[in-house]
CSV table of C-alpha atoms and ligand atoms in Angstrom, one decimal:
chain,number,residue,atom,x,y,z
S,1,MET,CA,-11.5,-0.5,-25.0
S,2,LYS,CA,-10.8,0.9,-22.0
S,3,LYS,CA,-7.2,0.8,-20.5
S,4,LYS,CA,-6.9,-1.6,-17.5
S,5,PHE,CA,-5.1,-0.9,-14.3
S,6,TYR,CA,-4.1,-3.9,-12.0
S,7,ILE,CA,-3.0,-3.1,-8.5
S,8,THR,CA,-1.6,-5.3,-5.6
S,9,THR,CA,-0.6,-4.8,-2.1
S,10,SER,CA,1.6,-7.4,-0.4
S,11,ILE,CA,-0.7,-9.9,1.2
S,12,ALA,CA,-0.5,-9.7,5.3
S,13,TYR,CA,1.0,-12.3,7.1
S,14,THR,CA,-1.5,-13.7,9.7
S,15,ASN,CA,0.8,-13.9,12.8
S,16,MET,CA,-0.2,-10.6,14.4
S,17,LEU,CA,-3.1,-8.4,14.1
S,18,PRO,CA,-2.6,-5.2,11.6
S,19,HIS,CA,-0.5,-2.5,12.4
S,20,LEU,CA,-0.2,1.3,11.0
S,21,GLY,CA,2.7,0.3,8.8
S,22,PHE,CA,0.2,-2.0,6.9
S,23,ALA,CA,-2.3,0.7,6.9
S,24,LEU,CA,0.1,2.9,4.8
S,25,GLU,CA,0.6,0.1,2.1
S,26,LEU,CA,-3.1,-0.2,1.9
S,27,ILE,CA,-4.0,3.4,1.7
S,28,GLN,CA,-1.5,4.2,-0.8
S,29,ALA,CA,-2.3,1.6,-3.3
S,30,ASP,CA,-6.1,2.6,-2.3
S,31,VAL,CA,-5.1,6.1,-4.0
S,32,LEU,CA,-3.5,4.8,-6.8
S,33,ALA,CA,-6.5,2.6,-7.9
S,34,ARG,CA,-8.9,5.4,-7.3
S,35,TYR,CA,-6.6,7.7,-9.0
S,36,ASN,CA,-6.7,5.5,-12.1
S,37,ARG,CA,-10.6,4.9,-11.8
S,38,ILE,CA,-10.8,8.8,-12.2
S,39,LEU,CA,-8.5,8.5,-15.6
S,40,GLY,CA,-11.1,5.8,-16.9
S,41,LYS,CA,-9.3,3.0,-16.7
S,42,ASP,CA,-10.7,-0.6,-16.0
S,43,THR,CA,-9.2,-0.9,-12.4
S,44,PHE,CA,-8.7,-4.0,-10.3
S,45,PHE,CA,-7.1,-3.8,-6.9
S,46,LEU,CA,-6.2,-6.6,-5.0
S,47,THR,CA,-5.2,-7.6,-1.5
S,48,GLY,CA,-5.4,-10.2,1.0
S,49,THR,CA,-3.5,-12.5,3.5
S,50,ASP,CA,-0.7,-14.8,3.6
S,51,GLU,CA,-1.6,-17.8,6.2
S,52,HIS,CA,0.9,-20.1,5.7
S,53,GLY,CA,4.1,-21.0,7.2
S,54,LYS,CA,6.1,-21.7,10.3
S,55,LYS,CA,5.7,-18.2,11.7
S,56,VAL,CA,2.0,-18.6,11.5
S,57,ALA,CA,2.0,-22.0,13.1
S,58,GLU,CA,4.2,-21.2,16.0
S,59,ALA,CA,2.3,-17.9,16.9
S,60,ALA,CA,-1.2,-20.0,16.8
S,61,GLU,CA,0.7,-23.1,18.9
S,62,LYS,CA,1.6,-19.9,21.6
S,63,VAL,CA,-2.1,-19.2,22.4
S,64,GLY,CA,-3.0,-22.9,22.1
S,65,LYS,CA,-5.1,-22.5,18.8
S,66,ALA,CA,-5.1,-24.7,15.7
S,67,PRO,CA,-3.3,-22.5,13.0
S,68,ALA,CA,-6.5,-22.6,10.7
S,69,LYS,CA,-8.4,-21.3,13.4
S,70,PHE,CA,-6.0,-18.4,14.6
S,71,SER,CA,-5.2,-17.4,10.8
S,72,SER,CA,-8.7,-17.2,9.9
S,73,GLU,CA,-9.6,-15.0,13.0
S,74,ILE,CA,-6.4,-12.9,12.2
S,75,ALA,CA,-7.6,-12.8,8.3
S,76,ALA,CA,-10.9,-11.5,9.3
S,77,ARG,CA,-9.3,-8.6,11.2
S,78,PHE,CA,-7.2,-7.7,8.0
S,79,LYS,CA,-10.4,-7.9,6.0
S,80,ALA,CA,-12.2,-5.7,8.9
S,81,LEU,CA,-9.7,-3.3,8.3
S,82,THR,CA,-10.2,-2.8,4.3
S,83,LYS,CA,-13.7,-1.6,5.1
S,84,THR,CA,-12.2,0.9,8.4
S,85,LEU,CA,-9.7,2.3,6.0
S,86,ASN,CA,-12.4,2.6,3.3
S,87,LEU,CA,-10.7,0.9,0.5
S,88,SER,CA,-11.7,0.3,-2.7
S,89,ASN,CA,-10.3,-3.1,-3.5
S,90,ASN,CA,-12.1,-5.5,-5.9
S,91,ASP,CA,-11.4,-8.5,-4.1
S,92,PHE,CA,-9.6,-9.9,-1.1
S,93,ILE,CA,-7.7,-13.2,-1.7
S,94,ARG,CA,-6.7,-15.8,1.3
S,95,THR,CA,-4.0,-18.5,0.8
S,96,THR,CA,-6.1,-21.1,2.6
S,97,ASP,CA,-8.6,-20.6,0.2
S,98,LYS,CA,-8.6,-24.5,-1.6
S,99,GLU,CA,-10.9,-23.4,-4.4
S,100,ARG,CA,-9.4,-20.0,-5.8
S,101,HIS,CA,-5.5,-20.4,-4.8
S,102,TRP,CA,-4.5,-24.0,-4.2
S,103,PRO,CA,-5.3,-25.0,-7.9
S,104,VAL,CA,-3.0,-22.3,-9.1
S,105,VAL,CA,-0.2,-23.2,-6.9
S,106,LYS,CA,-0.1,-26.6,-8.1
S,107,LYS,CA,-0.2,-25.3,-11.6
S,108,VAL,CA,2.7,-22.9,-11.2
S,109,TRP,CA,4.5,-25.4,-9.4
S,110,LEU,CA,4.3,-28.3,-11.9
S,111,GLY,CA,4.9,-25.4,-14.4
S,112,LEU,CA,8.3,-24.8,-12.8
S,113,LYS,CA,9.1,-28.3,-12.7
S,114,LYS,CA,8.3,-28.9,-16.3
S,115,LYS,CA,10.8,-26.1,-17.2
S,116,GLY,CA,13.1,-28.3,-15.2
S,117,ASP,CA,13.6,-25.3,-12.5
S,118,ILE,CA,12.4,-27.4,-9.5
S,119,TYR,CA,14.8,-30.3,-8.2
S,120,LYS,CA,15.4,-31.8,-4.9
S,121,LYS,CA,18.8,-31.1,-3.1
S,122,LYS,CA,20.0,-32.0,0.7
S,123,TYR,CA,20.6,-28.5,2.4
S,124,LYS,CA,22.3,-27.2,5.5
S,125,GLY,CA,21.7,-23.8,6.1
S,126,LEU,CA,20.3,-20.8,8.5
S,127,TYR,CA,16.7,-20.4,8.7
S,128,CYS,CA,15.0,-17.1,10.0
S,129,VAL,CA,11.4,-17.7,10.9
S,130,GLY,CA,10.9,-13.9,11.0
S,131,CYS,CA,12.0,-13.9,7.6
S,132,GLU,CA,10.3,-17.2,6.5
S,133,ALA,CA,13.5,-17.4,4.9
S,134,PHE,CA,17.1,-19.4,4.8
S,135,ILE,CA,19.6,-16.8,5.6
S,136,THR,CA,23.4,-16.5,5.3
S,137,LYS,CA,26.2,-15.4,7.8
S,138,LYS,CA,26.2,-12.3,5.9
S,139,ASP,CA,22.7,-11.3,7.3
S,140,LEU,CA,23.8,-11.8,10.7
S,141,LYS,CA,24.9,-9.4,13.4
S,142,GLU,CA,26.0,-11.0,16.4
S,143,GLY,CA,24.6,-14.2,15.3
S,144,ARG,CA,21.0,-12.8,15.0
S,145,CYS,CA,19.1,-11.9,12.0
S,146,VAL,CA,19.3,-8.0,11.2
S,147,ILE,CA,15.7,-7.3,10.7
S,148,HIS,CA,14.1,-9.8,13.5
S,149,GLN,CA,17.0,-9.7,16.4
S,150,LYS,CA,16.6,-13.5,16.4
S,151,GLU,CA,19.0,-16.1,16.3
S,152,PRO,CA,18.5,-18.5,13.1
S,153,GLU,CA,17.4,-22.1,13.3
S,154,LYS,CA,20.2,-24.4,11.9
S,155,ILE,CA,18.5,-26.5,9.6
S,156,GLU,CA,19.8,-29.6,7.6
S,157,GLU,CA,17.3,-31.3,5.5
S,158,GLU,CA,16.0,-32.1,2.0
S,159,ASN,CA,14.1,-29.7,0.2
S,160,TYR,CA,12.9,-29.0,-3.4
S,161,PHE,CA,15.1,-25.8,-4.8
S,162,PHE,CA,13.8,-23.1,-7.3
S,163,ARG,CA,16.6,-22.7,-10.1
S,164,LEU,CA,16.7,-18.9,-9.7
S,165,SER,CA,20.6,-18.7,-10.2
S,166,LYS,CA,19.4,-19.7,-14.2
S,167,TYR,CA,17.4,-16.3,-14.2
S,168,SER,CA,19.9,-14.4,-12.4
S,169,LYS,CA,21.6,-12.5,-15.6
S,170,LYS,CA,18.2,-11.6,-17.2
S,171,ILE,CA,16.6,-10.5,-14.0
S,172,GLU,CA,19.4,-8.1,-13.8
S,173,LYS,CA,19.1,-6.9,-17.2
S,174,ILE,CA,15.3,-6.6,-16.6
S,175,ILE,CA,15.9,-4.3,-13.7
S,176,LYS,CA,18.9,-2.1,-14.9
S,177,LYS,CA,16.5,-1.5,-18.2
S,178,ASN,CA,13.4,-0.4,-16.0
S,179,GLU,CA,11.5,-3.5,-17.7
S,180,ILE,CA,10.3,-3.7,-14.1
S,181,ARG,CA,10.7,0.1,-12.9
S,182,ILE,CA,11.5,-0.3,-9.0
S,183,ILE,CA,10.3,2.8,-7.1
S,184,PRO,CA,12.4,4.8,-5.3
S,185,GLU,CA,15.6,4.4,-7.5
S,186,SER,CA,17.7,3.6,-4.3
S,187,ARG,CA,15.7,0.5,-3.9
S,188,LYS,CA,16.8,-0.5,-7.4
S,189,ASN,CA,20.0,-0.1,-6.8
S,190,GLU,CA,19.9,-2.0,-3.5
S,191,MET,CA,18.5,-5.0,-6.0
S,192,LEU,CA,21.2,-4.7,-8.4
S,193,SER,CA,23.9,-5.3,-5.6
S,194,PHE,CA,22.2,-8.8,-5.3
S,195,THR,CA,21.9,-9.5,-8.9
S,196,LYS,CA,26.0,-8.3,-9.2
S,197,GLN,CA,26.9,-11.2,-7.0
S,198,GLY,CA,24.9,-13.5,-9.0
S,199,LEU,CA,21.6,-14.8,-7.3
S,200,GLN,CA,21.6,-18.3,-5.9
S,201,ASP,CA,18.8,-21.0,-6.2
S,202,VAL,CA,16.1,-20.8,-3.3
S,203,SER,CA,14.5,-23.6,-1.1
S,204,PHE,CA,11.0,-23.9,-2.5
S,205,SER,CA,9.8,-26.4,0.2
S,206,ARG,CA,10.3,-28.0,3.5
S,207,PRO,CA,9.7,-31.4,5.0
S,208,LYS,CA,6.0,-31.9,5.9
S,209,LYS,CA,7.2,-33.2,9.3
S,210,GLY,CA,8.5,-30.0,10.4
S,211,LEU,CA,6.0,-27.7,8.9
S,212,LYS,CA,2.2,-28.9,8.4
S,213,TRP,CA,0.7,-25.7,8.2
S,214,GLY,CA,0.9,-25.0,4.1
S,215,ILE,CA,0.3,-26.3,1.0
S,216,PRO,CA,1.3,-29.9,0.1
S,217,VAL,CA,4.0,-30.3,-3.0
S,218,PRO,CA,1.5,-31.3,-6.1
S,219,ASP,CA,4.0,-34.6,-6.3
S,220,ASP,CA,5.4,-35.3,-3.3
S,221,ASP,CA,3.0,-35.3,-0.2
S,222,SER,CA,6.2,-35.3,2.2
S,223,GLN,CA,6.8,-31.8,1.6
S,224,THR,CA,5.1,-28.7,2.0
S,225,VAL,CA,5.4,-25.8,-0.9
S,226,TYR,CA,7.8,-22.8,1.0
S,227,CYS,CA,5.3,-20.0,2.1
S,228,TRP,CA,6.6,-17.6,-0.2
S,229,ALA,CA,6.5,-19.2,-3.5
S,230,ASP,CA,2.9,-20.2,-2.1
S,231,ALA,CA,2.3,-16.3,-1.1
S,232,LEU,CA,3.6,-14.8,-4.4
S,233,ILE,CA,1.0,-16.8,-6.8
S,234,ASN,CA,-1.7,-14.9,-5.0
S,235,TYR,CA,-1.2,-12.0,-7.4
S,236,LEU,CA,-2.1,-15.0,-10.4
S,237,SER,CA,-5.1,-16.6,-8.3
S,238,GLY,CA,-6.7,-13.5,-6.7
S,239,ALA,CA,-7.3,-11.8,-10.0
S,240,PRO,CA,-7.8,-14.4,-12.9
S,241,GLY,CA,-7.1,-12.7,-16.3
S,242,ARG,CA,-5.4,-9.4,-14.8
S,243,TRP,CA,-2.0,-10.5,-15.1
S,244,PRO,CA,0.6,-8.6,-15.5
S,245,ALA,CA,0.2,-5.9,-12.6
S,246,ASP,CA,0.9,-2.7,-13.3
S,247,VAL,CA,1.6,-1.5,-10.2
S,248,GLN,CA,2.7,-3.7,-7.0
S,249,CYS,CA,3.2,-2.3,-3.7
S,250,ILE,CA,5.4,-3.7,-1.2
S,251,GLY,CA,7.3,-2.5,1.9
S,252,LYS,CA,11.0,-2.6,1.9
S,253,ASP,CA,11.7,-5.6,4.1
S,254,ILE,CA,9.9,-8.3,1.2
S,255,GLN,CA,12.4,-6.5,-1.7
S,256,LYS,CA,14.1,-9.3,-2.5
S,257,PHE,CA,11.1,-11.7,-2.5
S,258,HIS,CA,9.1,-9.4,-5.1
S,259,CYS,CA,11.9,-8.1,-7.2
S,260,LEU,CA,14.1,-11.2,-7.4
S,261,ILE,CA,12.3,-14.5,-6.8
S,262,TRP,CA,9.2,-13.3,-8.3
S,263,PRO,CA,10.4,-12.1,-11.5
S,264,GLY,CA,12.3,-15.6,-11.8
S,265,MET,CA,9.3,-17.6,-11.2
S,266,LEU,CA,7.3,-15.6,-14.0
S,267,LEU,CA,10.5,-15.7,-16.4
S,268,SER,CA,10.4,-19.8,-16.1
S,269,LEU,CA,6.4,-19.5,-16.6
S,270,GLY,CA,6.9,-17.8,-19.3
S,271,LEU,CA,4.7,-15.0,-17.9
S,272,GLN,CA,4.6,-11.2,-18.1
S,273,LEU,CA,6.5,-9.1,-15.6
S,274,PRO,CA,4.8,-6.5,-13.1
S,275,LYS,CA,5.5,-3.2,-14.8
S,276,ILE,CA,6.2,-1.3,-11.6
S,277,ILE,CA,7.2,-2.5,-8.1
S,278,PHE,CA,6.4,0.6,-5.6
S,279,VAL,CA,8.5,0.3,-2.3
S,280,HIS,CA,7.4,1.8,0.8
S,281,GLY,CA,9.4,2.8,3.8
S,282,PHE,CA,8.2,1.9,7.5
S,283,VAL,CA,6.2,3.7,10.1
S,284,THR,CA,8.1,4.1,13.4
S,285,VAL,CA,6.6,5.2,16.4
S,286,GLU,CA,8.5,8.2,18.3
S,287,ASN,CA,11.6,7.0,16.1
S,288,GLN,CA,11.4,3.7,17.2
S,289,LYS,CA,10.5,0.5,15.2
S,290,MET,CA,6.7,-0.6,16.2
S,291,SER,CA,7.3,-3.8,17.9
S,292,LYS,CA,5.4,-6.1,20.2
S,293,SER,CA,8.2,-6.4,22.7
S,294,LEU,CA,8.6,-2.5,23.1
S,295,GLY,CA,4.6,-2.3,23.3
S,296,ASN,CA,4.6,0.6,20.8
S,297,VAL,CA,2.2,-0.8,18.1
S,298,ILE,CA,-0.2,1.7,17.0
S,299,ASP,CA,-3.8,-0.1,16.2
S,300,PRO,CA,-5.2,1.5,13.1
S,301,PHE,CA,-8.7,0.6,14.5
S,302,GLU,CA,-8.4,2.4,17.6
S,303,LEU,CA,-6.9,5.3,15.5
S,304,VAL,CA,-9.9,5.4,13.1
S,305,LYS,CA,-12.2,5.2,16.0
S,306,LYS,CA,-10.7,8.0,17.8
S,307,TYR,CA,-10.1,10.3,14.9
S,308,GLY,CA,-12.1,8.9,11.8
S,309,THR,CA,-11.1,7.2,9.0
S,310,ASP,CA,-10.1,10.4,6.8
S,311,PRO,CA,-7.9,11.6,9.1
S,312,VAL,CA,-5.7,8.7,9.1
S,313,ARG,CA,-5.4,8.5,5.6
S,314,TYR,CA,-4.4,11.9,5.6
S,315,PHE,CA,-1.9,11.7,8.2
S,316,LEU,CA,-0.4,8.6,6.6
S,317,LEU,CA,0.0,10.1,3.0
S,318,ARG,CA,1.2,13.6,4.0
S,319,GLU,CA,3.3,12.8,6.8
S,320,ILE,CA,5.2,9.8,5.8
S,321,PRO,CA,7.3,10.1,3.0
S,322,PRO,CA,6.1,7.8,0.1
S,323,THR,CA,9.4,5.8,-0.1
S,324,GLU,CA,10.8,6.8,3.1
S,325,ASP,CA,10.4,6.0,6.7
S,326,GLY,CA,8.3,8.1,8.7
S,327,ASP,CA,7.4,9.0,12.3
S,328,TYR,CA,4.0,8.7,14.1
S,329,THR,CA,3.3,10.3,17.4
S,330,ARG,CA,0.3,11.7,18.8
S,331,GLN,CA,1.4,15.3,18.7
S,332,LYS,CA,2.2,15.1,15.0
S,333,PHE,CA,-1.0,13.5,14.4
S,334,GLU,CA,-3.2,16.0,16.1
S,335,GLY,CA,-1.3,19.0,14.9
S,336,ARG,CA,-1.8,17.7,11.4
S,337,TYR,CA,-5.2,17.1,12.2
S,338,ASN,CA,-5.9,20.5,13.6
S,339,SER,CA,-3.9,22.8,11.2
S,340,ASP,CA,-4.5,21.3,8.0
S,341,LEU,CA,-8.0,19.6,8.1
S,342,ALA,CA,-9.8,21.3,11.0
S,343,LEU,CA,-8.6,24.9,10.3
S,344,GLY,CA,-7.3,24.5,6.8
S,345,LEU,CA,-9.7,22.9,4.8
S,346,GLY,CA,-12.6,22.1,7.3
S,347,ASN,CA,-12.7,25.8,8.0
S,348,LEU,CA,-12.6,27.2,4.6
S,349,VAL,CA,-15.7,24.5,3.6
S,350,ALA,CA,-17.4,26.0,6.5
S,351,ARG,CA,-17.0,29.5,5.3
S,352,VAL,CA,-17.9,29.4,1.6
S,353,ILE,CA,-21.0,27.3,2.5
S,354,THR,CA,-22.4,29.4,4.8
S,355,LEU,CA,-21.9,32.6,2.6
S,356,ALA,CA,-23.5,30.5,-0.3
S,357,GLU,CA,-26.3,29.3,2.2
S,358,LYS,CA,-27.2,33.4,2.9
S,359,PHE,CA,-26.8,34.7,-0.3
S,360,LYS,CA,-28.6,32.0,-1.6
S,361,ILE,CA,-25.8,31.2,-4.6
S,362,GLN,CA,-26.8,28.5,-6.9
S,363,ASN,CA,-24.6,25.9,-8.5
S,364,PRO,CA,-21.2,27.7,-9.4
S,365,LYS,CA,-20.7,28.9,-13.0
S,366,PRO,CA,-17.2,28.3,-14.5
S,367,LYS,CA,-16.7,31.8,-15.5
S,368,ILE,CA,-14.3,32.9,-12.5
S,369,ASN,CA,-11.6,35.4,-11.5
S,370,PRO,CA,-8.6,34.5,-13.8
S,371,GLY,CA,-6.2,34.7,-11.0
S,372,LEU,CA,-8.3,32.1,-9.0
S,373,LYS,CA,-8.8,30.1,-12.2
S,374,LYS,CA,-5.0,29.9,-12.9
S,375,GLU,CA,-4.4,28.6,-9.3
S,376,ILE,CA,-6.7,26.1,-9.7
S,377,GLU,CA,-5.2,24.6,-13.1
S,378,LYS,CA,-1.8,25.0,-11.4
S,379,SER,CA,-3.0,22.7,-8.4
S,380,LYS,CA,-4.6,20.2,-11.0
S,381,GLU,CA,-1.5,19.8,-13.1
S,382,ALA,CA,0.8,19.3,-9.8
S,383,TRP,CA,-2.0,16.8,-8.9
S,384,THR,CA,-1.8,14.8,-11.9
S,385,LYS,CA,2.2,15.0,-12.3
S,386,THR,CA,2.9,14.0,-8.7
S,387,LEU,CA,0.4,11.5,-8.4
S,388,ASP,CA,2.2,9.5,-11.5
S,389,GLU,CA,5.2,9.9,-9.7
S,390,PHE,CA,3.6,8.0,-6.5
S,391,LYS,CA,4.3,11.5,-4.3
S,392,PHE,CA,1.3,11.3,-2.7
S,393,ASN,CA,2.4,14.1,0.1
S,394,GLU,CA,3.6,16.3,-2.5
S,395,ALA,CA,-0.2,16.0,-4.3
S,396,LEU,CA,-1.5,17.2,-1.0
S,397,ILE,CA,0.9,19.8,-0.4
S,398,ALA,CA,-0.5,21.1,-4.2
S,399,ILE,CA,-3.9,20.8,-2.9
S,400,TRP,CA,-3.3,22.6,0.4
S,401,ARG,CA,-1.8,25.4,-1.6
S,402,LEU,CA,-4.9,26.3,-3.4
S,403,ILE,CA,-6.8,26.0,-0.1
S,404,SER,CA,-4.7,28.7,1.5
S,405,PHE,CA,-5.0,30.7,-1.6
S,406,CYS,CA,-8.9,30.6,-1.4
S,407,ASP,CA,-8.4,31.6,2.1
S,408,ARG,CA,-6.4,34.8,1.1
S,409,TYR,CA,-8.9,35.3,-1.6
S,410,ILE,CA,-11.4,35.5,1.0
S,411,GLU,CA,-9.5,37.6,3.3
S,412,LYS,CA,-8.6,40.2,0.1
S,413,GLU,CA,-12.3,40.3,-1.3
S,414,LYS,CA,-14.3,40.3,1.8
S,415,PRO,CA,-17.4,38.4,0.1
S,416,TRP,CA,-19.4,39.0,3.3
S,417,LYS,CA,-19.4,43.2,2.9
S,418,GLU,CA,-21.8,44.1,0.3
S,419,SER,CA,-20.5,45.1,-2.9
S,420,GLU,CA,-20.9,44.7,-6.7
S,421,LYS,CA,-18.8,41.8,-6.9
S,422,GLN,CA,-19.9,40.2,-4.0
S,423,LEU,CA,-22.1,37.3,-5.4
S,424,SER,CA,-19.7,36.6,-8.3
S,425,ILE,CA,-16.7,36.3,-5.6
S,426,ILE,CA,-18.8,33.6,-3.9
S,427,ASN,CA,-19.4,32.1,-6.9
S,428,ASP,CA,-15.7,32.0,-7.4
S,429,LEU,CA,-15.0,30.3,-3.9
S,430,LEU,CA,-17.9,27.8,-4.6
S,431,PHE,CA,-16.2,26.7,-8.1
S,432,ALA,CA,-12.7,26.4,-6.5
S,433,LEU,CA,-14.5,24.2,-3.9
S,434,GLU,CA,-15.9,21.9,-6.1
S,435,ASN,CA,-12.3,21.6,-7.8
S,436,ILE,CA,-10.8,21.1,-4.5
S,437,ALA,CA,-13.2,18.0,-3.6
S,438,GLN,CA,-12.6,16.5,-6.9
S,439,ILE,CA,-8.8,16.3,-6.6
S,440,LEU,CA,-9.4,15.2,-2.8
S,441,LYS,CA,-11.3,12.3,-3.9
S,442,PRO,CA,-8.5,9.7,-4.1
S,443,PHE,CA,-7.1,10.6,-1.2
S,444,LEU,CA,-9.8,11.2,1.3
S,445,PRO,CA,-13.2,10.1,-0.6
S,446,ASP,CA,-15.7,10.3,2.1
S,447,THR,CA,-14.7,13.9,2.9
S,448,SER,CA,-14.6,14.8,-0.9
S,449,GLU,CA,-18.4,13.4,-1.0
S,450,LYS,CA,-19.5,15.5,2.0
S,451,ILE,CA,-17.9,18.7,0.2
S,452,LEU,CA,-19.9,17.9,-2.7
S,453,ARG,CA,-23.1,17.1,-0.9
S,454,GLN,CA,-22.8,20.4,0.8
S,455,LEU,CA,-22.1,22.1,-2.1
S,456,ASN,CA,-25.5,20.9,-3.4
S,457,SER,CA,-27.5,21.5,-0.4
S,458,LYS,CA,-25.9,24.8,0.6
S,459,LYS,CA,-26.0,23.4,4.2
S,460,SER,CA,-22.8,23.7,6.2
S,461,LYS,CA,-22.1,21.1,8.7
S,462,PRO,CA,-18.4,20.8,10.4
S,463,LEU,CA,-16.1,18.4,8.9
S,464,PHE,CA,-13.3,17.9,11.3
S,465,PRO,CA,-14.2,19.2,14.9
S,466,ARG,CA,-11.3,20.6,16.7
S,467,ILE,CA,-9.5,18.4,19.1
Z,1,ZN,ZN1,14.7,-12.4,10.0
């Protein structure tokens, strides 16, 4: 039986159009999905949209649209983005899906209630609409939410609560012992600093009069299910029979929900836990946070339109450290494009295919120069090792080391000059190219295919025209 591999991204909140930061998460998850398919695993890759909650309702109201219409339009853009980025996702779940998602939310709610983990309580607190969460004074700086730079609302109401405190000790142990492995280690420690203080119960509903845009609480129509409780359940509703997830990819801003509340819900339901939670950082623009008010939001559609899908994938995977913040600038992007893609990979492919075309070399034979062979093996080993550790940038560095080795091999052996070895050198290079195309596949799937096609047809066509 094939080993299964289930991977998820967080689902995008439909209060604003997609930006480059979320594209990073989608692409990272796509690399892992494609890699695990190459390893022969029965892979399922899920993404989607998180559409309920006050933030979406407010954004809709601002432009004078009904939340359902507004949210559908944005969800369509996120769905289009999966095509634009050439993602290999198996499905796309929307939390507004009344056939697939709502019944599972109802089932989960009733399951938590049956366990005695849902109760009603009067509550007074501060709510940040940006976070879609109650926050405490500790989360504030000069009276504003640290993440959203916004003053929270003072709220006094009767809500249903989830008894997260009951699972606090257990969650701590699970994280400590890597039963859920949080990558990177620094994020794991951050979560442990929360469990150390003891987790508090969390509000799991809001009165309907204040929030209509959401799923009604199953046996109390006067309340709406809290949008996070609703959203997390997509990992169950979007891929029936697939749970537990092997990897859940998320951003650092929504860690608490995934590493603390979500495991609490799963423990209450008696379901298995995700194996790995992989946390990426943010993409900044000229070292500033991307934000509407700064007007520096990078639109991934525009970037792909200008440079192509694979260059955008390459930049994000190579330039942004997988678990830290990384910076986008046009200069950095075009620098990477010209040096690594146009001059590096593109140039090597053009040189080798042109030679093969000229000397009519057929399919490469695997008997090649031992030095080059060793270099190929080294790259493949590094490829597996770094991908197993989610180090996308290091995997690409290993591939580009092989590309440079081939360049040096060409300079040294001068295969354009007539000699005894000439044909075997070209054969060596074709063999190396074939291997490069194979290990590029999870990162640059389209480019990989193009190289393999050129190897087959022996017709050279530029991959990355210089800009
Ligand atoms: Zn906030």
